[in-house]
């Protein structure tokens, strides 16, 4: 067993890192964008005191969402680990660090891989030497409808039977707006489309907006930069009628979890919250707080500020306190990765890359909560190298 200070939790993206209480892999490594020759990067890391200390202290490195790390970068990190950790570790794979990586290569791929021959992390020269065990977990927890699970398993591997195609075509249908007024969330591949959709809908309400300003604390510039990865926004604008989504687990027993959908029904004035009057005034200069009707339990809840922490081992190095909501007329496929949504609308005629159709469809619990337009079986794309990789893996089901 390792001490908590020698175990570092990272992920390939900022959102994934925040979800598991870690930092991005790039930030941990001290490599910036990771562009450049491996020797040059190693020399730069060696001159950064904090980055070098992280590498030296590290005995176990956890990397989530490994599918978005390309093989060229993975090889660079392995070289840096051996170079920076000192002579004793120069001949040990990954500098003697135990690696625990998780993710699904059938999902979103690396954004801008440097080397087409090393598109995926498993194509790195050092990949097989780094792991004693490589196992595929097969138990599905998000969906309980077995027929829907079977359909998703097909799509995940780039297959689309006539039955699956027919079922998905039927999802292009009018959907009744529930009495609660909580609409389906539209998923887009691009953040630009998401922002446009949310901003236009907020303006169209013709209601007075209320601003909420995040309260940030940090012990270093490095830690402050990590707050950019927190899903809570620096400035959040809401109004009555705004479609919103909860971005933090607030009350799991009632379904108030990350991804729960609702609509702002009013604002309440409260003189002091548990977090402290000074913080409350900073976050809500107006003194107003959103009351949200949630779909999960049909009740109205007053939302109070919540805190997101950036951790370095067991030590908190930065935090953001903000109302745990984002506008949710639309979300990006990247942003909802890891979430479970009740009702989703997807237009597949938009530009979707490898794995994105599966990721988008697998966010919803059941076909009943899915409105799908522009579906064509040819859009179900899986990289052949990924199929080959999984065909050679051991499978394991958790009970």
Short mmCIF file of C-alpha atoms in Angstrom, two decimals, residues 23-227:
data_model
loop_
_atom_site.label_atom_id
_atom_site.label_comp_id
_atom_site.label_asym_id
_atom_site.label_seq_id
_atom_site.Cartn_x
_atom_site.Cartn_y
_atom_site.Cartn_z
CA UNK A 23 -5.78 17.06 -12.04
CA UNK A 24 -5.18 16.77 -15.76
CA UNK A 25 -2.39 14.44 -16.80
CA UNK A 26 -0.67 17.32 -18.61
CA UNK A 27 -0.69 19.46 -15.46
CA UNK A 28 0.63 16.65 -13.29
CA UNK A 29 3.43 16.00 -15.77
CA UNK A 30 4.34 19.67 -16.17
CA UNK A 31 4.49 19.37 -19.97
CA UNK A 32 2.13 22.15 -21.05
CA UNK A 33 0.55 21.04 -24.33
CA UNK A 34 3.06 18.19 -24.60
CA UNK A 35 4.31 19.40 -27.98
CA UNK A 36 7.98 18.83 -28.76
CA UNK A 37 10.65 16.16 -28.73
CA UNK A 38 10.68 13.89 -25.66
CA UNK A 39 14.19 14.90 -24.58
CA UNK A 40 13.30 18.58 -24.77
CA UNK A 41 10.16 18.02 -22.68
CA UNK A 42 12.11 16.02 -20.08
CA UNK A 43 14.67 18.83 -19.73
CA UNK A 44 11.89 21.39 -19.25
CA UNK A 45 10.19 19.27 -16.60
CA UNK A 46 13.51 18.84 -14.76
CA UNK A 47 13.77 22.63 -14.39
CA UNK A 48 10.29 22.95 -12.86
CA UNK A 49 10.61 22.34 -9.14
CA UNK A 50 6.97 21.43 -8.45
CA UNK A 51 6.63 19.17 -11.49
CA UNK A 52 9.89 17.37 -10.76
CA UNK A 53 8.79 16.83 -7.14
CA UNK A 54 5.49 15.32 -8.30
CA UNK A 55 7.33 12.86 -10.53
CA UNK A 56 9.80 12.04 -7.75
CA UNK A 57 7.09 11.52 -5.12
CA UNK A 58 4.85 9.45 -7.39
CA UNK A 59 4.65 5.72 -6.75
CA UNK A 60 1.25 5.13 -8.36
CA UNK A 61 -0.29 7.15 -11.18
CA UNK A 62 -3.99 6.87 -12.01
CA UNK A 63 -5.07 8.05 -15.47
CA UNK A 64 -8.79 8.19 -16.32
CA UNK A 65 -10.29 8.63 -19.82
CA UNK A 66 -7.16 7.12 -21.39
CA UNK A 67 -8.86 7.02 -24.80
CA UNK A 68 -8.09 10.71 -25.32
CA UNK A 69 -4.32 10.25 -24.82
CA UNK A 70 -2.45 9.41 -28.03
CA UNK A 71 0.38 6.88 -28.24
CA UNK A 72 3.06 9.46 -29.02
CA UNK A 73 2.27 11.39 -25.83
CA UNK A 74 2.16 8.19 -23.78
CA UNK A 75 5.67 7.29 -24.96
CA UNK A 76 6.86 10.80 -24.09
CA UNK A 77 5.48 10.50 -20.56
CA UNK A 78 7.18 7.14 -20.09
CA UNK A 79 10.51 8.67 -21.17
CA UNK A 80 10.03 11.69 -18.89
CA UNK A 81 9.29 9.41 -15.92
CA UNK A 82 12.57 7.53 -16.42
CA UNK A 83 14.58 10.70 -17.06
CA UNK A 84 13.30 12.92 -14.26
CA UNK A 85 13.09 10.38 -11.43
CA UNK A 86 16.85 9.80 -11.29
CA UNK A 87 19.48 7.18 -12.24
CA UNK A 88 17.95 4.37 -10.16
CA UNK A 89 14.73 4.48 -12.23
CA UNK A 90 16.22 5.06 -15.69
CA UNK A 91 16.00 1.40 -16.67
CA UNK A 92 12.57 0.77 -15.13
CA UNK A 93 9.42 1.02 -17.26
CA UNK A 94 7.68 4.33 -16.60
CA UNK A 95 10.35 5.09 -14.03
CA UNK A 96 9.10 2.32 -11.73
CA UNK A 97 5.71 3.99 -11.26
CA UNK A 98 2.69 1.70 -10.96
CA UNK A 99 0.12 2.69 -13.58
CA UNK A 100 -3.65 2.29 -13.24
CA UNK A 101 -5.41 3.50 -16.38
CA UNK A 102 -9.13 3.39 -17.10
CA UNK A 103 -11.29 4.33 -20.04
CA UNK A 104 -12.98 3.08 -23.17
CA UNK A 105 -11.17 3.34 -26.50
CA UNK A 106 -14.53 2.89 -28.25
CA UNK A 107 -15.45 6.33 -26.93
CA UNK A 108 -13.92 9.71 -27.76
CA UNK A 109 -10.47 9.51 -29.39
CA UNK A 110 -7.48 11.88 -29.05
CA UNK A 111 -8.25 15.34 -30.45
CA UNK A 112 -5.03 16.14 -32.32
CA UNK A 113 -2.70 13.12 -32.29
CA UNK A 114 0.87 13.97 -33.35
CA UNK A 115 1.64 10.66 -35.04
CA UNK A 116 -0.99 8.78 -37.11
CA UNK A 117 0.92 5.56 -36.45
CA UNK A 118 0.41 6.08 -32.71
CA UNK A 119 -3.17 7.35 -32.77
CA UNK A 120 -4.22 5.56 -29.57
CA UNK A 121 -2.37 5.10 -26.29
CA UNK A 122 -2.30 1.33 -26.79
CA UNK A 123 -0.19 1.91 -29.91
CA UNK A 124 2.62 3.41 -27.83
CA UNK A 125 5.89 1.49 -27.97
CA UNK A 126 5.89 1.09 -24.18
CA UNK A 127 2.19 0.19 -23.71
CA UNK A 128 2.39 -3.58 -23.19
CA UNK A 129 5.49 -3.28 -20.98
CA UNK A 130 3.61 -0.90 -18.65
CA UNK A 131 0.82 -3.29 -17.65
CA UNK A 132 0.78 -6.74 -16.13
CA UNK A 133 -3.00 -6.92 -16.59
CA UNK A 134 -5.28 -5.47 -19.27
CA UNK A 135 -8.94 -6.29 -18.67
CA UNK A 136 -12.24 -5.24 -20.26
CA UNK A 137 -15.08 -4.69 -17.76
CA UNK A 138 -18.43 -5.66 -19.30
CA UNK A 139 -21.09 -4.95 -16.64
CA UNK A 140 -23.36 -2.00 -17.61
CA UNK A 141 -24.66 0.14 -14.73
CA UNK A 142 -26.21 3.17 -16.49
CA UNK A 143 -29.02 1.34 -18.34
CA UNK A 144 -31.27 -1.42 -16.98
CA UNK A 145 -33.26 -2.11 -20.18
CA UNK A 146 -31.50 -5.20 -21.55
CA UNK A 147 -32.66 -4.64 -25.14
CA UNK A 148 -31.28 -1.09 -25.06
CA UNK A 149 -28.03 -2.35 -23.54
CA UNK A 150 -27.74 -4.88 -26.38
CA UNK A 151 -28.26 -2.11 -28.93
CA UNK A 152 -25.58 0.05 -27.30
CA UNK A 153 -23.16 -2.86 -27.24
CA UNK A 154 -23.65 -3.23 -30.99
CA UNK A 155 -23.08 0.47 -31.64
CA UNK A 156 -20.05 0.52 -29.37
CA UNK A 157 -18.32 -1.99 -31.64
CA UNK A 158 -19.43 -0.27 -34.84
CA UNK A 159 -22.23 -2.71 -35.61
CA UNK A 160 -25.85 -1.87 -36.39
CA UNK A 161 -28.31 -4.71 -36.98
CA UNK A 162 -31.59 -4.17 -38.82
CA UNK A 163 -33.46 -4.34 -35.49
CA UNK A 164 -31.24 -1.69 -33.92
CA UNK A 165 -31.52 0.51 -37.01
CA UNK A 166 -35.30 0.21 -36.97
CA UNK A 167 -35.56 1.01 -33.25
CA UNK A 168 -33.35 4.08 -33.60
CA UNK A 169 -35.30 5.28 -36.65
CA UNK A 170 -38.49 5.11 -34.56
CA UNK A 171 -36.86 7.59 -32.13
CA UNK A 172 -37.36 10.35 -34.72
CA UNK A 173 -40.77 11.32 -33.38
CA UNK A 174 -42.57 14.25 -31.71
CA UNK A 175 -42.06 14.30 -27.94
CA UNK A 176 -44.62 15.77 -25.57
CA UNK A 177 -43.37 18.50 -23.27
CA UNK A 178 -44.15 17.35 -19.71
CA UNK A 179 -46.26 19.49 -17.37
CA UNK A 180 -43.10 20.35 -15.44
CA UNK A 181 -41.82 22.30 -18.44
CA UNK A 182 -38.48 20.47 -18.31
CA UNK A 183 -37.36 20.03 -21.91
CA UNK A 184 -35.08 17.46 -23.50
CA UNK A 185 -31.41 18.39 -23.48
CA UNK A 186 -29.91 18.72 -26.96
CA UNK A 187 -26.47 17.20 -27.44
CA UNK A 188 -24.05 18.80 -29.89
CA UNK A 189 -20.55 17.74 -30.93
CA UNK A 190 -19.28 21.34 -30.78
CA UNK A 191 -19.16 23.69 -27.78
CA UNK A 192 -19.86 26.63 -30.10
CA UNK A 193 -23.30 25.22 -30.97
CA UNK A 194 -24.01 24.58 -27.29
CA UNK A 195 -23.24 28.15 -26.23
CA UNK A 196 -25.33 29.55 -29.09
CA UNK A 197 -28.34 27.37 -28.20
CA UNK A 198 -28.21 28.21 -24.48
CA UNK A 199 -27.66 31.95 -24.95
CA UNK A 200 -30.46 32.29 -27.51
CA UNK A 201 -32.93 30.42 -25.33
CA UNK A 202 -32.02 32.43 -22.23
CA UNK A 203 -32.59 35.70 -24.12
CA UNK A 204 -35.87 34.46 -25.59
CA UNK A 205 -37.34 34.09 -22.09
CA UNK A 206 -37.40 37.92 -21.79
CA UNK A 207 -36.92 37.61 -18.05
CA UNK A 208 -34.59 39.51 -15.74
CA UNK A 209 -31.31 37.59 -15.34
CA UNK A 210 -29.65 37.02 -11.99
CA UNK A 211 -25.86 36.70 -11.87
CA UNK A 212 -23.90 34.32 -9.66
CA UNK A 213 -20.14 34.89 -9.33
CA UNK A 214 -17.87 32.03 -8.27
CA UNK A 215 -15.65 32.45 -5.21
CA UNK A 216 -12.19 31.05 -6.05
CA UNK A 217 -9.32 30.29 -3.67
CA UNK A 218 -5.89 29.02 -4.64
CA UNK A 219 -2.47 28.44 -3.14
CA UNK A 220 -0.54 28.74 -6.41
CA UNK A 221 -0.83 29.79 -10.03
CA UNK A 222 -0.65 26.13 -11.04
CA UNK A 223 -3.61 25.29 -8.80
CA UNK A 224 -5.57 28.31 -10.01
CA UNK A 225 -5.27 27.11 -13.60
CA UNK A 226 -6.87 23.80 -12.56
CA UNK A 227 -10.06 25.69 -11.68
#
